[in-house]
PDB file of C-alpha atoms in Angstrom:
ATOM      1  CA  UNK A  10      -0.092  -0.180  -0.231  1.00  0.00           C
ATOM      2  CA  UNK A  11       2.430   2.779   1.011  1.00  0.00           C
ATOM      3  CA  UNK A  12       4.676   2.404  -1.818  1.00  0.00           C
ATOM      4  CA  UNK A  13       2.116   2.723  -4.260  1.00  0.00           C
ATOM      5  CA  UNK A  14       0.815   5.640  -2.328  1.00  0.00           C
ATOM      6  CA  UNK A  15       4.530   7.256  -2.373  1.00  0.00           C
ATOM      7  CA  UNK A  16       5.167   6.829  -5.797  1.00  0.00           C
ATOM      8  CA  UNK A  17       1.799   8.589  -6.950  1.00  0.00           C
ATOM      9  CA  UNK A  18       1.810  11.413  -5.071  1.00  0.00           C
ATOM     10  CA  UNK A  19       4.388  13.198  -6.963  1.00  0.00           C
ATOM     11  CA  UNK A  20       2.429  13.047 -10.263  1.00  0.00           C
ATOM     12  CA  UNK A  21      -0.066  15.763  -8.888  1.00  0.00           C
ATOM     13  CA  UNK A  22       2.150  17.236  -6.015  1.00  0.00           C
ATOM     14  CA  UNK A  23       5.007  19.370  -7.090  1.00  0.00           C
ATOM     15  CA  UNK A  24       4.587  21.348 -10.124  1.00  0.00           C
ATOM     16  CA  UNK A  25       6.650  21.495 -13.010  1.00  0.00           C
ATOM     17  CA  UNK A  26       9.767  20.789 -10.714  1.00  0.00           C
ATOM     18  CA  UNK A  27       8.631  17.229 -10.287  1.00  0.00           C
ATOM     19  CA  UNK A  28       9.717  16.499 -13.566  1.00  0.00           C
ATOM     20  CA  UNK A  29      13.405  16.278 -12.556  1.00  0.00           C
ATOM     21  CA  UNK A  30      12.580  13.623 -10.044  1.00  0.00           C
ATOM     22  CA  UNK A  31      11.883   9.512 -10.676  1.00  0.00           C
ATOM     23  CA  UNK A  32       9.885   7.477  -8.411  1.00  0.00           C
ATOM     24  CA  UNK A  33      10.166   3.928  -8.220  1.00  0.00           C
ATOM     25  CA  UNK A  34       7.838   1.943  -5.966  1.00  0.00           C
ATOM     26  CA  UNK A  35       9.081  -1.449  -4.044  1.00  0.00           C
ATOM     27  CA  UNK A  36       9.040  -3.281  -1.066  1.00  0.00           C
ATOM     28  CA  UNK A  37      11.035  -5.935   0.748  1.00  0.00           C
ATOM     29  CA  UNK A  38       8.259  -8.303   1.155  1.00  0.00           C
ATOM     30  CA  UNK A  39       5.302  -7.205  -1.144  1.00  0.00           C
ATOM     31  CA  UNK A  40       1.663  -8.392  -0.674  1.00  0.00           C
ATOM     32  CA  UNK A  41       0.218  -9.743  -3.549  1.00  0.00           C
ATOM     33  CA  UNK A  42      -2.066  -6.787  -4.256  1.00  0.00           C
ATOM     34  CA  UNK A  43      -2.440  -3.464  -3.351  1.00  0.00           C
ATOM     35  CA  UNK A  44      -4.644  -3.036  -0.298  1.00  0.00           C
ATOM     36  CA  UNK A  45      -8.164  -2.307  -1.618  1.00  0.00           C
ATOM     37  CA  UNK A  46      -8.582   0.671   1.395  1.00  0.00           C
ATOM     38  CA  UNK A  47      -5.353   2.404  -0.137  1.00  0.00           C
ATOM     39  CA  UNK A  48      -6.970   2.250  -3.736  1.00  0.00           C
ATOM     40  CA  UNK A  49      -9.987   3.857  -2.177  1.00  0.00           C
ATOM     41  CA  UNK A  50      -8.394   6.580  -0.159  1.00  0.00           C
ATOM     42  CA  UNK A  51      -6.265   7.671  -2.893  1.00  0.00           C
ATOM     43  CA  UNK A  52      -8.963   7.677  -5.263  1.00  0.00           C
ATOM     44  CA  UNK A  53     -10.527  10.198  -2.719  1.00  0.00           C
ATOM     45  CA  UNK A  54      -8.142  12.509  -3.350  1.00  0.00           C
ATOM     46  CA  UNK A  55      -7.768  12.167  -7.389  1.00  0.00           C
ATOM     47  CA  UNK A  56      -5.079   9.637  -7.618  1.00  0.00           C
ATOM     48  CA  UNK A  57      -5.851   6.316  -9.175  1.00  0.00           C
ATOM     49  CA  UNK A  58      -3.524   3.354  -8.059  1.00  0.00           C
ATOM     50  CA  UNK A  59      -5.948   0.613  -9.022  1.00  0.00           C
ATOM     51  CA  UNK A  60      -3.391  -0.550 -11.783  1.00  0.00           C
ATOM     52  CA  UNK A  61      -0.562  -0.752  -9.627  1.00  0.00           C
ATOM     53  CA  UNK A  62       1.000  -3.913  -8.489  1.00  0.00           C
ATOM     54  CA  UNK A  63       3.434  -4.731  -5.396  1.00  0.00           C
ATOM     55  CA  UNK A  64       7.042  -5.191  -6.578  1.00  0.00           C
ATOM     56  CA  UNK A  65       9.771  -6.517  -4.950  1.00  0.00           C
ATOM     57  CA  UNK A  66      12.918  -4.403  -3.909  1.00  0.00           C
ATOM     58  CA  UNK A  67      15.829  -4.813  -6.006  1.00  0.00           C
ATOM     59  CA  UNK A  68      19.640  -4.068  -5.284  1.00  0.00           C
ATOM     60  CA  UNK A  69      19.402  -2.418  -9.046  1.00  0.00           C
ATOM     61  CA  UNK A  70      16.799  -0.271  -8.095  1.00  0.00           C
ATOM     62  CA  UNK A  71      18.503   0.933  -4.425  1.00  0.00           C
ATOM     63  CA  UNK A  72      21.928   1.280  -6.690  1.00  0.00           C
ATOM     64  CA  UNK A  73      19.999   3.665  -9.380  1.00  0.00           C
ATOM     65  CA  UNK A  74      18.732   5.778  -6.608  1.00  0.00           C
ATOM     66  CA  UNK A  75      19.814   8.818  -4.888  1.00  0.00           C
ATOM     67  CA  UNK A  76      17.285   8.897  -2.164  1.00  0.00           C
ATOM     68  CA  UNK A  77      15.974   5.631  -0.508  1.00  0.00           C
ATOM     69  CA  UNK A  78      12.806   5.860   1.612  1.00  0.00           C
ATOM     70  CA  UNK A  79      12.126   2.840   3.795  1.00  0.00           C
ATOM     71  CA  UNK A  80       9.157   2.144   5.909  1.00  0.00           C
ATOM     72  CA  UNK A  81      10.427  -0.253   8.759  1.00  0.00           C
ATOM     73  CA  UNK A  82      12.203  -2.758   6.359  1.00  0.00           C
ATOM     74  CA  UNK A  83      15.264  -3.322   8.306  1.00  0.00           C
ATOM     75  CA  UNK A  84      17.951  -5.449   7.703  1.00  0.00           C
ATOM     76  CA  UNK A  85      16.050  -6.676   4.749  1.00  0.00           C
ATOM     77  CA  UNK A  86      16.779  -3.657   2.558  1.00  0.00           C
ATOM     78  CA  UNK A  87      19.816  -3.605   0.865  1.00  0.00           C
ATOM     79  CA  UNK A  88      22.260  -0.756   1.918  1.00  0.00           C
ATOM     80  CA  UNK A  89      24.880   0.877  -0.336  1.00  0.00           C
ATOM     81  CA  UNK A  90      27.360   3.627   0.557  1.00  0.00           C
ATOM     82  CA  UNK A  91      26.602   7.045  -0.656  1.00  0.00           C
ATOM     83  CA  UNK A  92      23.061   7.056  -0.617  1.00  0.00           C
ATOM     84  CA  UNK A  93      20.493   8.842   1.209  1.00  0.00           C
ATOM     85  CA  UNK A  94      18.449   6.504   3.300  1.00  0.00           C
ATOM     86  CA  UNK A  95      15.172   8.215   5.155  1.00  0.00           C
ATOM     87  CA  UNK A  96      13.255   5.886   7.354  1.00  0.00           C
ATOM     88  CA  UNK A  97       9.670   6.956   7.664  1.00  0.00           C
ATOM     89  CA  UNK A  98       8.009   5.315  10.661  1.00  0.00           C
ATOM     90  CA  UNK A  99       4.137   4.941   9.605  1.00  0.00           C
ATOM     91  CA  UNK A 100       1.899   2.777  10.942  1.00  0.00           C
ATOM     92  CA  UNK A 101       1.170  -0.745   8.939  1.00  0.00           C
ATOM     93  CA  UNK A 102      -1.886  -0.165   6.664  1.00  0.00           C
ATOM     94  CA  UNK A 103      -2.055  -4.155   6.117  1.00  0.00           C
ATOM     95  CA  UNK A 104      -5.542  -5.213   6.952  1.00  0.00           C
ATOM     96  CA  UNK A 105      -6.657  -1.749   7.779  1.00  0.00           C
ATOM     97  CA  UNK A 106      -9.703  -0.215   6.751  1.00  0.00           C
ATOM     98  CA  UNK A 107     -10.412   3.122   5.124  1.00  0.00           C
ATOM     99  CA  UNK A 108     -10.622   5.346   8.316  1.00  0.00           C
ATOM    100  CA  UNK A 109      -7.063   3.855   9.131  1.00  0.00           C
ATOM    101  CA  UNK A 110      -5.519   4.221   6.103  1.00  0.00           C
ATOM    102  CA  UNK A 111      -6.341   7.745   5.357  1.00  0.00           C
ATOM    103  CA  UNK A 112      -4.114   9.543   8.248  1.00  0.00           C
ATOM    104  CA  UNK A 113      -1.299   7.104   6.521  1.00  0.00           C
ATOM    105  CA  UNK A 114      -1.991   8.551   3.295  1.00  0.00           C
ATOM    106  CA  UNK A 115      -1.970  12.229   4.455  1.00  0.00           C
ATOM    107  CA  UNK A 116       1.208  11.635   5.916  1.00  0.00           C
ATOM    108  CA  UNK A 117       2.857  10.000   3.298  1.00  0.00           C
ATOM    109  CA  UNK A 118       1.498  13.044   1.130  1.00  0.00           C
ATOM    110  CA  UNK A 119       2.862  15.689   3.425  1.00  0.00           C
ATOM    111  CA  UNK A 120       6.193  14.198   3.596  1.00  0.00           C
ATOM    112  CA  UNK A 121       6.549  13.590  -0.007  1.00  0.00           C
ATOM    113  CA  UNK A 122       5.863  17.012  -0.964  1.00  0.00           C
ATOM    114  CA  UNK A 123       8.389  18.197   1.639  1.00  0.00           C
ATOM    115  CA  UNK A 124      11.086  15.967   0.156  1.00  0.00           C
ATOM    116  CA  UNK A 125       9.991  17.098  -3.402  1.00  0.00           C
ATOM    117  CA  UNK A 126      10.456  20.725  -2.119  1.00  0.00           C
ATOM    118  CA  UNK A 127      13.857  19.859  -0.841  1.00  0.00           C
ATOM    119  CA  UNK A 128      15.557  18.185  -3.655  1.00  0.00           C
ATOM    120  CA  UNK A 129      13.669  20.360  -6.320  1.00  0.00           C
ATOM    121  CA  UNK A 130      15.026  23.789  -4.484  1.00  0.00           C
TER     122      UNK A 130
END
């Protein structure tokens, strides 16, 4: 859920400067499908993630990134020198309903907007 939300927010969040940012979405132990409550929560703010599929985080994806955002993957996420890592501590939306997912969505949006502002300043 959360990786798909993170990758979707820049598409609507930061205006023209966002063209300078490429977002990849993956997880260390991805689910079989995107959380339906996450799909609904994102649709409420005009973002369609219904066609997204969870993907596994690869070494290649981390190596190609300047900033790696983790959400509690601990030792299962590859770590490489010279990369910037941010660990966003968020509630786990797995198995949660729409009421629980909304605040997580809002926290992700706020963090993504702040990071985009920083990266594109």
